[in-house]
CHARMM-style PDB file with segment names, atoms N, HN, CA, C and O in Angstrom:
ATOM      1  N   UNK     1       5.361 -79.909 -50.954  1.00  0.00      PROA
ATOM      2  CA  UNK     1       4.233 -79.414 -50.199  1.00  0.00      PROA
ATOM      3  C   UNK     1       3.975 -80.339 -49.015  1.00  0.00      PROA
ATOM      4  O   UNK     1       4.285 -81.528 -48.939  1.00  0.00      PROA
ATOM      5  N   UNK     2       3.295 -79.520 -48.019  1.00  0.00      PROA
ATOM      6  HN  UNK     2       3.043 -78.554 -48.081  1.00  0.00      PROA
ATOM      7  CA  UNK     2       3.465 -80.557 -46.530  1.00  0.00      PROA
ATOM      8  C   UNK     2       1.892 -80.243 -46.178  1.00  0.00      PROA
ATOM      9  O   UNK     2       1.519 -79.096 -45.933  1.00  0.00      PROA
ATOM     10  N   UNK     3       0.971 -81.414 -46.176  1.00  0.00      PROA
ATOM     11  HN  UNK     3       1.274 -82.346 -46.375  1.00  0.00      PROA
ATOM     12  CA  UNK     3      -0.293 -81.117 -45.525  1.00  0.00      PROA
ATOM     13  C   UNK     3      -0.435 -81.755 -44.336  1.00  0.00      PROA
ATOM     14  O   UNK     3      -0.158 -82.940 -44.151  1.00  0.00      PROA
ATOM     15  N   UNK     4      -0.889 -80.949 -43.469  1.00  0.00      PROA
ATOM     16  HN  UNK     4      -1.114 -79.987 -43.619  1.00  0.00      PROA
ATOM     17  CA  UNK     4      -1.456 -80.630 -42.215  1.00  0.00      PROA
ATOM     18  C   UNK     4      -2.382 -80.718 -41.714  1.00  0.00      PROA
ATOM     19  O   UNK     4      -3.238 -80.404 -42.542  1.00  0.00      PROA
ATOM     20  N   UNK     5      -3.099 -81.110 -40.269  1.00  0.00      PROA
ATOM     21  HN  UNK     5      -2.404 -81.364 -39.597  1.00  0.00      PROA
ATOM     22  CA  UNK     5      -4.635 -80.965 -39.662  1.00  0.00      PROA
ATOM     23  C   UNK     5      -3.988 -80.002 -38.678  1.00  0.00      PROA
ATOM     24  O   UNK     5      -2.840 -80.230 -38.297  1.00  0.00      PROA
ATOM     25  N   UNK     6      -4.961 -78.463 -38.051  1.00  0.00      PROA
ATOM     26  HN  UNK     6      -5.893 -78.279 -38.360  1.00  0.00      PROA
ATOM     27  CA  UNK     6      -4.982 -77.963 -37.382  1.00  0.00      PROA
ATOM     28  C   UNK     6      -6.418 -77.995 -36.737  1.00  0.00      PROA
ATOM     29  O   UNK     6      -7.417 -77.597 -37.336  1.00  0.00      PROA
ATOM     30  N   UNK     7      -6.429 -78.601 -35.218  1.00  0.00      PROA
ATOM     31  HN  UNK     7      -5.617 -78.924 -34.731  1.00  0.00      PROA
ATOM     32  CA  UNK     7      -7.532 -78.994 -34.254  1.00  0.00      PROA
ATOM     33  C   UNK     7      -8.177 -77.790 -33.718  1.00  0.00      PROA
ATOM     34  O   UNK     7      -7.352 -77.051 -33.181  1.00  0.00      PROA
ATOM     35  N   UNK     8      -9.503 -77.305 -33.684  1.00  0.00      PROA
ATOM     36  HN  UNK     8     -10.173 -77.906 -34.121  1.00  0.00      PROA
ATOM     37  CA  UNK     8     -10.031 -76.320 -32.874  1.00  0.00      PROA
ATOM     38  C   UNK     8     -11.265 -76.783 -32.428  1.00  0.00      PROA
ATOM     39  O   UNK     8     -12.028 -77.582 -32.972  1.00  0.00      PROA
ATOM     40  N   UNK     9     -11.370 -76.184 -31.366  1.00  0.00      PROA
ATOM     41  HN  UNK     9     -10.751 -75.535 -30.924  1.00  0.00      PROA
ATOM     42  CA  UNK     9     -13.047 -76.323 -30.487  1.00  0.00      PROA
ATOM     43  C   UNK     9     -14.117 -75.347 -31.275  1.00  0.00      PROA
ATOM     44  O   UNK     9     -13.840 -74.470 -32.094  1.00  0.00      PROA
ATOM     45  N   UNK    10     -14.953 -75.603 -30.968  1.00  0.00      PROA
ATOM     46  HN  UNK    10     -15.177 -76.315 -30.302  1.00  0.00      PROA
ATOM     47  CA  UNK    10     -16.231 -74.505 -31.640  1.00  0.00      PROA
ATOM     48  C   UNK    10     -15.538 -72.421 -31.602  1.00  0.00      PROA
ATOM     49  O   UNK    10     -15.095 -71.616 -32.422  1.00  0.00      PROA
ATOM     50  N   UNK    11     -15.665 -72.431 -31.012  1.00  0.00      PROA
ATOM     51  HN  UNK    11     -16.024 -73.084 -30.346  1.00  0.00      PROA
ATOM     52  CA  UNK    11     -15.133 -71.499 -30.851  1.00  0.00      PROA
ATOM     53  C   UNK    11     -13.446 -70.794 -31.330  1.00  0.00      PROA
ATOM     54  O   UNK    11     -12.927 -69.682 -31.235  1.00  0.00      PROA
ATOM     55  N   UNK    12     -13.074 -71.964 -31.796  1.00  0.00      PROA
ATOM     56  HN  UNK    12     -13.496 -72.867 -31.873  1.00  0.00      PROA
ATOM     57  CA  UNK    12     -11.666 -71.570 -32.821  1.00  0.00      PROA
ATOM     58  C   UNK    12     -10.656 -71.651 -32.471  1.00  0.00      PROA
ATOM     59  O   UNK    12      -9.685 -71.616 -33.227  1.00  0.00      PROA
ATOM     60  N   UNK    13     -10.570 -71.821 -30.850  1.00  0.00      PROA
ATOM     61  HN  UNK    13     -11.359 -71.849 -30.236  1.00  0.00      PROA
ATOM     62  CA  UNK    13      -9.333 -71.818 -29.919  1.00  0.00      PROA
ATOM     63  C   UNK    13      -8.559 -73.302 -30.412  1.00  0.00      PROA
ATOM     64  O   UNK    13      -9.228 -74.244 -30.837  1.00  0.00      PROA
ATOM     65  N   UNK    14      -7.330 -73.348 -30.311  1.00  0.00      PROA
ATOM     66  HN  UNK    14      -6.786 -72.583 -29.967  1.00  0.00      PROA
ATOM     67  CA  UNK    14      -6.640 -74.963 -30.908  1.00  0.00      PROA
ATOM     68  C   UNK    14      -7.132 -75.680 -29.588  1.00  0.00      PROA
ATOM     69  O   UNK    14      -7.526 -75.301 -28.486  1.00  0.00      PROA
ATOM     70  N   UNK    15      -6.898 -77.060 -30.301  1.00  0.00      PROA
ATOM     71  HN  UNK    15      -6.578 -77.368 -31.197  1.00  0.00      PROA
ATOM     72  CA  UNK    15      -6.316 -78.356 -29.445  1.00  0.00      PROA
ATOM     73  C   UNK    15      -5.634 -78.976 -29.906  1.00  0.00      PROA
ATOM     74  O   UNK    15      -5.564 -79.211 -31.112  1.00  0.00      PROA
ATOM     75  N   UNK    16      -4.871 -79.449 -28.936  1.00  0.00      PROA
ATOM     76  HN  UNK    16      -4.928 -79.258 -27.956  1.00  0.00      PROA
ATOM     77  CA  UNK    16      -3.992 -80.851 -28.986  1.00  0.00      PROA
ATOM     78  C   UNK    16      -4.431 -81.576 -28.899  1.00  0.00      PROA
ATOM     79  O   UNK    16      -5.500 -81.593 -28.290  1.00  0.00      PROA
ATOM     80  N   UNK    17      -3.791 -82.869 -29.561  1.00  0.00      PROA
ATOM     81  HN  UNK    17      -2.922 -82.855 -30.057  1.00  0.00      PROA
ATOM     82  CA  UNK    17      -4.738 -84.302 -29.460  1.00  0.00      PROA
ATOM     83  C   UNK    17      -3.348 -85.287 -29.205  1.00  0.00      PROA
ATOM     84  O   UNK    17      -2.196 -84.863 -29.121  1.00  0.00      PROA
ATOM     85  N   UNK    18      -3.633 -86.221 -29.142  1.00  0.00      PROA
ATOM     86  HN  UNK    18      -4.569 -86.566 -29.210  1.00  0.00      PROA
ATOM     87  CA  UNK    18      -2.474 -87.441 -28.421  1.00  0.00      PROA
ATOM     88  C   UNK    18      -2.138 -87.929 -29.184  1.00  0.00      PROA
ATOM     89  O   UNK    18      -1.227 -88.736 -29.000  1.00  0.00      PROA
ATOM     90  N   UNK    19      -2.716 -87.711 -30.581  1.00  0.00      PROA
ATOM     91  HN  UNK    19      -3.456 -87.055 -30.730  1.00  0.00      PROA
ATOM     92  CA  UNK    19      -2.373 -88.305 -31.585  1.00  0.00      PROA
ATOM     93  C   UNK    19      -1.193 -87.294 -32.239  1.00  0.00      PROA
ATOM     94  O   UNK    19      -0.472 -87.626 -33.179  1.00  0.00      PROA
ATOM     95  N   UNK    20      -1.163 -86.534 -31.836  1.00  0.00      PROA
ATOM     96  HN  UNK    20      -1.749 -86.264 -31.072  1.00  0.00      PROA
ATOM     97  CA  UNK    20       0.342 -85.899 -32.277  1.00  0.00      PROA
ATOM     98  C   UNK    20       0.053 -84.731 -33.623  1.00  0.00      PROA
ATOM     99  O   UNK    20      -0.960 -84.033 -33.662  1.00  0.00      PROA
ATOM    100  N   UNK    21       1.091 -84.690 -34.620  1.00  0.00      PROA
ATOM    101  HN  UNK    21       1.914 -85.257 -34.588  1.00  0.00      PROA
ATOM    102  CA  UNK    21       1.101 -83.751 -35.858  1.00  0.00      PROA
ATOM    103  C   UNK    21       1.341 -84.193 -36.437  1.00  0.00      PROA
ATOM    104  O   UNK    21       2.558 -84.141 -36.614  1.00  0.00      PROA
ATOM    105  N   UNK    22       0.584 -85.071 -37.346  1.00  0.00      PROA
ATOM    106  HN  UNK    22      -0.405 -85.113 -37.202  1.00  0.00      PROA
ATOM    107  CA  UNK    22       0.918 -85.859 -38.991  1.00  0.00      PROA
ATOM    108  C   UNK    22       1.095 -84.465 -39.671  1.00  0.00      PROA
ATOM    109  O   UNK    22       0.648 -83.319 -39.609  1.00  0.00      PROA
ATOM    110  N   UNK    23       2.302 -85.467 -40.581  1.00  0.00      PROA
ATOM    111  HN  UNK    23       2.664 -86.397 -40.631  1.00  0.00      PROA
ATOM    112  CA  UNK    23       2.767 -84.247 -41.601  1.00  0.00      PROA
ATOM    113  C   UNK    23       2.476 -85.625 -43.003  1.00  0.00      PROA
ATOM    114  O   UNK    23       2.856 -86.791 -42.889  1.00  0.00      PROA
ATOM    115  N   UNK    24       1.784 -85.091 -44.131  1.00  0.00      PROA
ATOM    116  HN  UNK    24       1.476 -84.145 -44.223  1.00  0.00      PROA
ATOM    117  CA  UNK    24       1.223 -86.203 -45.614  1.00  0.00      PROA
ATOM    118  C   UNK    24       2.203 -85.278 -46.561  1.00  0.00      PROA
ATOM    119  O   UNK    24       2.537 -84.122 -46.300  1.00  0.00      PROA
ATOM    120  N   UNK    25       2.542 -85.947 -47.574  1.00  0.00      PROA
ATOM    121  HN  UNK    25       2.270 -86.885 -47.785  1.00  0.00      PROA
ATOM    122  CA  UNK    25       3.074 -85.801 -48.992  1.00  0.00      PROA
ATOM    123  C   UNK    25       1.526 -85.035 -49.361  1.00  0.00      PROA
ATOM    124  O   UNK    25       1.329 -83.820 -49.323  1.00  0.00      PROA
ATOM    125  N   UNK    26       0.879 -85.709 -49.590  1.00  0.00      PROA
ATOM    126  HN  UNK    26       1.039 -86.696 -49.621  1.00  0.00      PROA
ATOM    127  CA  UNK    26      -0.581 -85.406 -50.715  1.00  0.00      PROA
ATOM    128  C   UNK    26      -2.327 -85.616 -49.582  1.00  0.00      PROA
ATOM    129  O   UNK    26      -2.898 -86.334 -48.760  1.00  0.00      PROA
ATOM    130  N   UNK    27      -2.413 -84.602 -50.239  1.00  0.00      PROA
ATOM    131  HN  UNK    27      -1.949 -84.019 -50.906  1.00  0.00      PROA
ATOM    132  CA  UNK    27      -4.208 -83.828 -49.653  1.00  0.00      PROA
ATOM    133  C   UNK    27      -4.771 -85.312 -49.444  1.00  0.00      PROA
ATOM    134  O   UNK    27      -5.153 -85.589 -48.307  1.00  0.00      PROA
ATOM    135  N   UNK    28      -4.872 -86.483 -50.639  1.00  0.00      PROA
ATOM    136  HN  UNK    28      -4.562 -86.257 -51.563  1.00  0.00      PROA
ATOM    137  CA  UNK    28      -5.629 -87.820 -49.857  1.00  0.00      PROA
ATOM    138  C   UNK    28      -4.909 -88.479 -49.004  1.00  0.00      PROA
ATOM    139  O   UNK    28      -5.594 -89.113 -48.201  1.00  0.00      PROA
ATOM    140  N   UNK    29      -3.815 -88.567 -48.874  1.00  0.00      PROA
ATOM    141  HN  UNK    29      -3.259 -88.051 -49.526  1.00  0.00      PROA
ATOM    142  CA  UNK    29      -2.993 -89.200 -47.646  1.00  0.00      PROA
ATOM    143  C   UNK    29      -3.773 -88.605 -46.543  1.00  0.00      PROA
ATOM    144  O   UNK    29      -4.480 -89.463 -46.013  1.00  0.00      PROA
ATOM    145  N   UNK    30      -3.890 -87.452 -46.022  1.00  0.00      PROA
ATOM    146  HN  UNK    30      -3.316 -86.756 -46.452  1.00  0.00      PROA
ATOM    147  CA  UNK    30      -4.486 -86.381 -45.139  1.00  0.00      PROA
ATOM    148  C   UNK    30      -5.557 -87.230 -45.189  1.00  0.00      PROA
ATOM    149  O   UNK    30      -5.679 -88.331 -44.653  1.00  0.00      PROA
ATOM    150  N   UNK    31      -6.749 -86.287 -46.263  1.00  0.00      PROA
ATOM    151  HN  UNK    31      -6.650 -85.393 -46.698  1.00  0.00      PROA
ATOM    152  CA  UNK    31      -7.760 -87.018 -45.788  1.00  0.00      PROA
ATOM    153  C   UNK    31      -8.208 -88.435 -45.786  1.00  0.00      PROA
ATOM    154  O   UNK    31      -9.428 -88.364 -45.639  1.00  0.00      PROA
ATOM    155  N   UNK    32      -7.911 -89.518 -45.861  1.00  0.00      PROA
ATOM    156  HN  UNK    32      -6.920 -89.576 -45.980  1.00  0.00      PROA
ATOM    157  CA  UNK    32      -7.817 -91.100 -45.726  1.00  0.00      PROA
ATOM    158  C   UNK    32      -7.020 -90.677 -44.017  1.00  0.00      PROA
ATOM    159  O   UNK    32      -7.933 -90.468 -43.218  1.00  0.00      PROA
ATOM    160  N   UNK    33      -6.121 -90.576 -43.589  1.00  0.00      PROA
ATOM    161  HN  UNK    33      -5.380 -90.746 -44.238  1.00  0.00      PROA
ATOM    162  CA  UNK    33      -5.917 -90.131 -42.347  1.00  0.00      PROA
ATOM    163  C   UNK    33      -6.990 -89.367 -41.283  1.00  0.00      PROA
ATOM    164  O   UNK    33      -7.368 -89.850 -40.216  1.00  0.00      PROA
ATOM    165  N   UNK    34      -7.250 -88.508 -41.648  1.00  0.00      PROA
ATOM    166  HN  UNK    34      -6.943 -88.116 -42.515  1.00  0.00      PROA
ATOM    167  CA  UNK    34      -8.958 -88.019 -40.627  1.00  0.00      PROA
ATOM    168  C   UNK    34      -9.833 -89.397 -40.725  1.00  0.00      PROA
ATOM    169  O   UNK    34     -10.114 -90.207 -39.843  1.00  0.00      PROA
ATOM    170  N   UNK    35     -10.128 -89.374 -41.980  1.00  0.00      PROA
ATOM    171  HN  UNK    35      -9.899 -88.716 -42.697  1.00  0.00      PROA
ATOM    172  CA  UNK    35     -11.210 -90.133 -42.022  1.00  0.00      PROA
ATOM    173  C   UNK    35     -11.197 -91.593 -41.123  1.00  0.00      PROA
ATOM    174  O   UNK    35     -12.175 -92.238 -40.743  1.00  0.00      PROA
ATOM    175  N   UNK    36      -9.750 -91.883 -40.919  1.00  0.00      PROA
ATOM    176  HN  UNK    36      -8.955 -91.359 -41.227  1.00  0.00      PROA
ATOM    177  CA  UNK    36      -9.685 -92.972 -39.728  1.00  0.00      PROA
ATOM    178  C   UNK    36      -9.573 -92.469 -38.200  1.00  0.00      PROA
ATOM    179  O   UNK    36      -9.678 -93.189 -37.207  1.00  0.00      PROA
ATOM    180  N   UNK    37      -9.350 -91.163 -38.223  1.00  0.00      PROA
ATOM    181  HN  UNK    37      -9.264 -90.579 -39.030  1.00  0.00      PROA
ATOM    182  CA  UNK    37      -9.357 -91.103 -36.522  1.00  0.00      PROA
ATOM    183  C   UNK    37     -10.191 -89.779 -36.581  1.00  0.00      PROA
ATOM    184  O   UNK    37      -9.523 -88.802 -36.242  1.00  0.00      PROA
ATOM    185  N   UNK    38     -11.427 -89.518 -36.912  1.00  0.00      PROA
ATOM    186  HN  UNK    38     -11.970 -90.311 -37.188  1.00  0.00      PROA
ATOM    187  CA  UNK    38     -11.787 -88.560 -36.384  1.00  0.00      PROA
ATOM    188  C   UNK    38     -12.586 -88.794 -35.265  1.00  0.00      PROA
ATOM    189  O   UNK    38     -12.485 -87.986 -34.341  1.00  0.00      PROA
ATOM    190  N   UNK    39     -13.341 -89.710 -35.155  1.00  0.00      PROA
ATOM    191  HN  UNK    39     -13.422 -90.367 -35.905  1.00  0.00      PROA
ATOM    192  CA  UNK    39     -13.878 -90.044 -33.913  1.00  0.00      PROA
ATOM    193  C   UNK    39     -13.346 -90.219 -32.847  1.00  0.00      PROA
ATOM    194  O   UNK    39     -14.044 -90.185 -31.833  1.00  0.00      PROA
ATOM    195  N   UNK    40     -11.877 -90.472 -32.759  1.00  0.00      PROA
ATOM    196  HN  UNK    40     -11.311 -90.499 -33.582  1.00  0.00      PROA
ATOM    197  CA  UNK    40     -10.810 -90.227 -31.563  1.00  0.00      PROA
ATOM    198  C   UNK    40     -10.681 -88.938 -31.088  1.00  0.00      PROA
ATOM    199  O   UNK    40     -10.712 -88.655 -29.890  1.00  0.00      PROA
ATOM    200  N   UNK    41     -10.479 -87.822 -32.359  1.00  0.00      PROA
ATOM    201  HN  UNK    41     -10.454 -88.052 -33.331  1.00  0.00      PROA
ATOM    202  CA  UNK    41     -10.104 -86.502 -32.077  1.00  0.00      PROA
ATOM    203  C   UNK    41     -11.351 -85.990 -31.723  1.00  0.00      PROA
ATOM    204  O   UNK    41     -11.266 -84.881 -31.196  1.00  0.00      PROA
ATOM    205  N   UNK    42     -12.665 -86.502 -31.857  1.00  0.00      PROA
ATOM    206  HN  UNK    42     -12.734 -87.404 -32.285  1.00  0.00      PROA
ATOM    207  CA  UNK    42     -13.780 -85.756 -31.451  1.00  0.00      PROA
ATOM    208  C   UNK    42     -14.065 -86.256 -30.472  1.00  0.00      PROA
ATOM    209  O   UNK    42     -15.201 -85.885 -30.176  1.00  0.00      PROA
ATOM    210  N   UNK    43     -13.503 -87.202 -29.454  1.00  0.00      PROA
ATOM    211  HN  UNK    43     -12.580 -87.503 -29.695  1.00  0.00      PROA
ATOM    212  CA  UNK    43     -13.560 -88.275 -28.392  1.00  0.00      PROA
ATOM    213  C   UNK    43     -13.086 -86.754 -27.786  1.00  0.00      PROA
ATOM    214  O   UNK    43     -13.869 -86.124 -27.075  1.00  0.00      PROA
ATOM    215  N   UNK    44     -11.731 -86.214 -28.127  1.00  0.00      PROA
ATOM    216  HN  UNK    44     -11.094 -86.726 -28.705  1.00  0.00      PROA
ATOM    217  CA  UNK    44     -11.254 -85.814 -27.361  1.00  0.00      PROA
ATOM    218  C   UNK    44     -11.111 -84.081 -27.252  1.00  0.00      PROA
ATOM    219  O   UNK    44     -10.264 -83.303 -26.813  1.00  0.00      PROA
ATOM    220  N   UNK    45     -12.377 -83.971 -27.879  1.00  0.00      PROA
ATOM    221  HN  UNK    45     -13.065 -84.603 -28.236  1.00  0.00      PROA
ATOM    222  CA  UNK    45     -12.708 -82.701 -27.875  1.00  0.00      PROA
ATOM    223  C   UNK    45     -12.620 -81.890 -28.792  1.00  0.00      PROA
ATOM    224  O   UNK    45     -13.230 -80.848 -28.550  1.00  0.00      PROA
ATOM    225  N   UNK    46     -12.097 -81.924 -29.790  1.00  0.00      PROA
ATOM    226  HN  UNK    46     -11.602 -82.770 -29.987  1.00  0.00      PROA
ATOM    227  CA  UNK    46     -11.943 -81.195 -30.953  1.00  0.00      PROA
ATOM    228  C   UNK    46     -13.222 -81.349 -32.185  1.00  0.00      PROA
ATOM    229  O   UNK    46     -13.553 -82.275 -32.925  1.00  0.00      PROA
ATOM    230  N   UNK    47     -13.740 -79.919 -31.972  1.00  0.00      PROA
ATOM    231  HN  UNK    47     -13.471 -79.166 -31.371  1.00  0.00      PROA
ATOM    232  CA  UNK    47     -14.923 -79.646 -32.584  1.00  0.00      PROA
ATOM    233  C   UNK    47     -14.459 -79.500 -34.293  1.00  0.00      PROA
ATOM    234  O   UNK    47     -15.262 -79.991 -35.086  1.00  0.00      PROA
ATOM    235  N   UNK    48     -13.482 -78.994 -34.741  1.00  0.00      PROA
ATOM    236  HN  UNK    48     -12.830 -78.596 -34.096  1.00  0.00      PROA
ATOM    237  CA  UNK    48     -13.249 -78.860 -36.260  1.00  0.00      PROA
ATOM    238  C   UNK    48     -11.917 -79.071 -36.686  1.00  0.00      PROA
ATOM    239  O   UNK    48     -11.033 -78.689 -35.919  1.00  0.00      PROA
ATOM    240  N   UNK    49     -11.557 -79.665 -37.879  1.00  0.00      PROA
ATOM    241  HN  UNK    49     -12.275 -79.975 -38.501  1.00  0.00      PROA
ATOM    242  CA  UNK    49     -10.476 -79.941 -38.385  1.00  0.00      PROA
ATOM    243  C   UNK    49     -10.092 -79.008 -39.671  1.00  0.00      PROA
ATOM    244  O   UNK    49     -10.590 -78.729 -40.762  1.00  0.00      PROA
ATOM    245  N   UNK    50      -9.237 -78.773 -39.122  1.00  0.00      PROA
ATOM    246  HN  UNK    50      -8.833 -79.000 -38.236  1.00  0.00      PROA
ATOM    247  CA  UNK    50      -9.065 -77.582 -40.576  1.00  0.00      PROA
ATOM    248  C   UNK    50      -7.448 -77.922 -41.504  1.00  0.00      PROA
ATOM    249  O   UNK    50      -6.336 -77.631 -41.064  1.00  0.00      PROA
ATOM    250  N   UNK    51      -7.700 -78.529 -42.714  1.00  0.00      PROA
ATOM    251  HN  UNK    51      -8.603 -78.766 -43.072  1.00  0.00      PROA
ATOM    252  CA  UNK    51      -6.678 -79.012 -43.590  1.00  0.00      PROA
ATOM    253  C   UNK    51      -5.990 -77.901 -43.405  1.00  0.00      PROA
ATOM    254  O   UNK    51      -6.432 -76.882 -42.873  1.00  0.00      PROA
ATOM    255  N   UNK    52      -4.400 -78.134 -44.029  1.00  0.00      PROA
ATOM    256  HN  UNK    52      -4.041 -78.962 -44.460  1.00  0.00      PROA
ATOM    257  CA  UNK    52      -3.536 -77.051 -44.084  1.00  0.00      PROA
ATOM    258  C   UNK    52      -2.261 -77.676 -45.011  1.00  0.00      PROA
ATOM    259  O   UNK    52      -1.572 -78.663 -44.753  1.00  0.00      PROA
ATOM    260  N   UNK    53      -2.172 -76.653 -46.325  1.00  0.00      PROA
ATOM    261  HN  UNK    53      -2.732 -75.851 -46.535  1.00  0.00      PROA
ATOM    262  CA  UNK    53      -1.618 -76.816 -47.454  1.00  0.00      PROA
ATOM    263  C   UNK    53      -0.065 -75.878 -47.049  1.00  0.00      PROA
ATOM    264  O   UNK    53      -0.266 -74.691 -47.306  1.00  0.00      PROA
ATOM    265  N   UNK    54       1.311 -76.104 -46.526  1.00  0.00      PROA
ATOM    266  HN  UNK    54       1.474 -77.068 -46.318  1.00  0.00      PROA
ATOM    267  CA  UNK    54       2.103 -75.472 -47.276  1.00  0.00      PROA
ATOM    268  C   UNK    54       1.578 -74.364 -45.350  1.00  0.00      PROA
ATOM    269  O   UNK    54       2.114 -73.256 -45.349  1.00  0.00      PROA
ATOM    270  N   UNK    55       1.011 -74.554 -44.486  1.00  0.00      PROA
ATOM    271  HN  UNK    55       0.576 -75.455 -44.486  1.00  0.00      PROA
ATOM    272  CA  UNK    55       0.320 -73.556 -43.681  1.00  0.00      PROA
ATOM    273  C   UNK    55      -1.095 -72.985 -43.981  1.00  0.00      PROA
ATOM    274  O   UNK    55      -1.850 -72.685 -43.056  1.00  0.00      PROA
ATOM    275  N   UNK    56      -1.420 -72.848 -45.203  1.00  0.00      PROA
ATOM    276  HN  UNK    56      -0.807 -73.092 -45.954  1.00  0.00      PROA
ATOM    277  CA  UNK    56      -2.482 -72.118 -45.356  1.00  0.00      PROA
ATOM    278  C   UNK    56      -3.604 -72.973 -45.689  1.00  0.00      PROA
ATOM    279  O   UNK    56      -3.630 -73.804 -46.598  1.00  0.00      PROA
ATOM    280  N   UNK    57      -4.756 -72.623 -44.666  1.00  0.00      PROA
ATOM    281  HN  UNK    57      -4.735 -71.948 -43.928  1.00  0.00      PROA
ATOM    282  CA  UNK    57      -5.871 -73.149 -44.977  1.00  0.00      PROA
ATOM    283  C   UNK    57      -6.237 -73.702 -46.389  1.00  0.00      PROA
ATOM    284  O   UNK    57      -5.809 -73.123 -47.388  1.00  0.00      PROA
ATOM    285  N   UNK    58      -6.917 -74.663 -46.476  1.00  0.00      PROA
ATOM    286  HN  UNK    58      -7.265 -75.133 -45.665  1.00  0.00      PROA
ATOM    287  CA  UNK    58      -7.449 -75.199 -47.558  1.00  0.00      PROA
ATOM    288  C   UNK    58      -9.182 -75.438 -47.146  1.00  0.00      PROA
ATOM    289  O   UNK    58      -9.996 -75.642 -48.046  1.00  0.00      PROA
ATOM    290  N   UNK    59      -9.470 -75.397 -46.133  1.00  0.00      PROA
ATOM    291  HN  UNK    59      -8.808 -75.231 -45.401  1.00  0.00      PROA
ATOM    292  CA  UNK    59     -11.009 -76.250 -45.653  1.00  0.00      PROA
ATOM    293  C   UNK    59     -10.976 -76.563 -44.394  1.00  0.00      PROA
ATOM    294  O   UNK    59      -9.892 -76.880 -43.906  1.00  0.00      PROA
ATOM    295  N   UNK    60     -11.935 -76.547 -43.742  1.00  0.00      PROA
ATOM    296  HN  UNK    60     -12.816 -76.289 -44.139  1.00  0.00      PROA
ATOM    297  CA  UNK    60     -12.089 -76.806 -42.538  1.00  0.00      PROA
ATOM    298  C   UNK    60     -13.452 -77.810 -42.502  1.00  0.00      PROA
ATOM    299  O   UNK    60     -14.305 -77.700 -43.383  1.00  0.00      PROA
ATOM    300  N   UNK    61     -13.569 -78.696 -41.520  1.00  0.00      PROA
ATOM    301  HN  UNK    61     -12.876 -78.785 -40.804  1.00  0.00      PROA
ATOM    302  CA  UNK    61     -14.809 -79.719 -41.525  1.00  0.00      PROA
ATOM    303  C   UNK    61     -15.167 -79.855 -40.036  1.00  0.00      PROA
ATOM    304  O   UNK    61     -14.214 -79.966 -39.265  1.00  0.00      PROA
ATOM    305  N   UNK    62     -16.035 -79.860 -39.679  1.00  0.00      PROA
ATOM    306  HN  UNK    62     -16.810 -79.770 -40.305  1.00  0.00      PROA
ATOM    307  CA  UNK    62     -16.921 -80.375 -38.503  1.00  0.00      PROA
ATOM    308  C   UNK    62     -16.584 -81.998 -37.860  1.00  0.00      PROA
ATOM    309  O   UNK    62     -17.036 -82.926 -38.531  1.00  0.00      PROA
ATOM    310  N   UNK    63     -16.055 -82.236 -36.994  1.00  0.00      PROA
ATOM    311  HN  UNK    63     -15.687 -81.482 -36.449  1.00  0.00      PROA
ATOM    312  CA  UNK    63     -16.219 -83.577 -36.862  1.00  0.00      PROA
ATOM    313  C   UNK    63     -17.320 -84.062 -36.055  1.00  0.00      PROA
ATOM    314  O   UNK    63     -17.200 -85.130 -35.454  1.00  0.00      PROA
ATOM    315  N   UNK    64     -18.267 -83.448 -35.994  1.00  0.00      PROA
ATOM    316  HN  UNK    64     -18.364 -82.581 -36.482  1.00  0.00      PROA
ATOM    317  CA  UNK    64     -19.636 -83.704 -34.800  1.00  0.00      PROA
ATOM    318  C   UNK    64     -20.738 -84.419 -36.568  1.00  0.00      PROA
ATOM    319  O   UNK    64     -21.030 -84.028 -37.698  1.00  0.00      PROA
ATOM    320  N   UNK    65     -20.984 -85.896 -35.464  1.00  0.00      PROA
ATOM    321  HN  UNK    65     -20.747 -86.214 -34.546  1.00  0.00      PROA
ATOM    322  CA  UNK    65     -22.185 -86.390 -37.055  1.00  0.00      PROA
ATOM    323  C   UNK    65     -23.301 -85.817 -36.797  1.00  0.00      PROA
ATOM    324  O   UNK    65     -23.740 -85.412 -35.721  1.00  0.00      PROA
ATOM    325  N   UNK    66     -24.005 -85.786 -38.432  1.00  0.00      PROA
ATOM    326  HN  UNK    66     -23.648 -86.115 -39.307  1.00  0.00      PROA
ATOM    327  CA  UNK    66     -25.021 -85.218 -38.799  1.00  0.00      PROA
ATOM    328  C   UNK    66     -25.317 -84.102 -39.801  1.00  0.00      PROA
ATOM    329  OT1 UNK    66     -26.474 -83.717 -39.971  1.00  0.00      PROA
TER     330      UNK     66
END
């Protein structure tokens, strides 16, 4: 299994980020990974992060605090 972050703005449209396309073995590799750069990817515009199991959604999260 291959987990994934797919970047979108509020509105759902993707982004790219400079940080490239991590590909994790396992769902906490992933998230321990956001959890260190999301403030980069929300630096750079990306309103939501949406995990991705295998391609298919698993969750999506907000990176705006509060």
């Amino acid at each position: 299994m291959v987990w994934t972050w797919r970047y979108e703005k509020a509105d759902g449209s993707a982004v790219t980020s400079s940080l490239g396309q991590e590909e994790f073995a396992g769902q906490g590799d992933a998230e321990t990974w956001i959890g260190e750069t999301w403030k980069q990817l929300a630096e750079e515009g990306v309103d939501t992060a949406v995990l991705l199991e295998d391609g298919a959604k698993v969750y999506a999260m907000s990176l705006h605090e509060g």
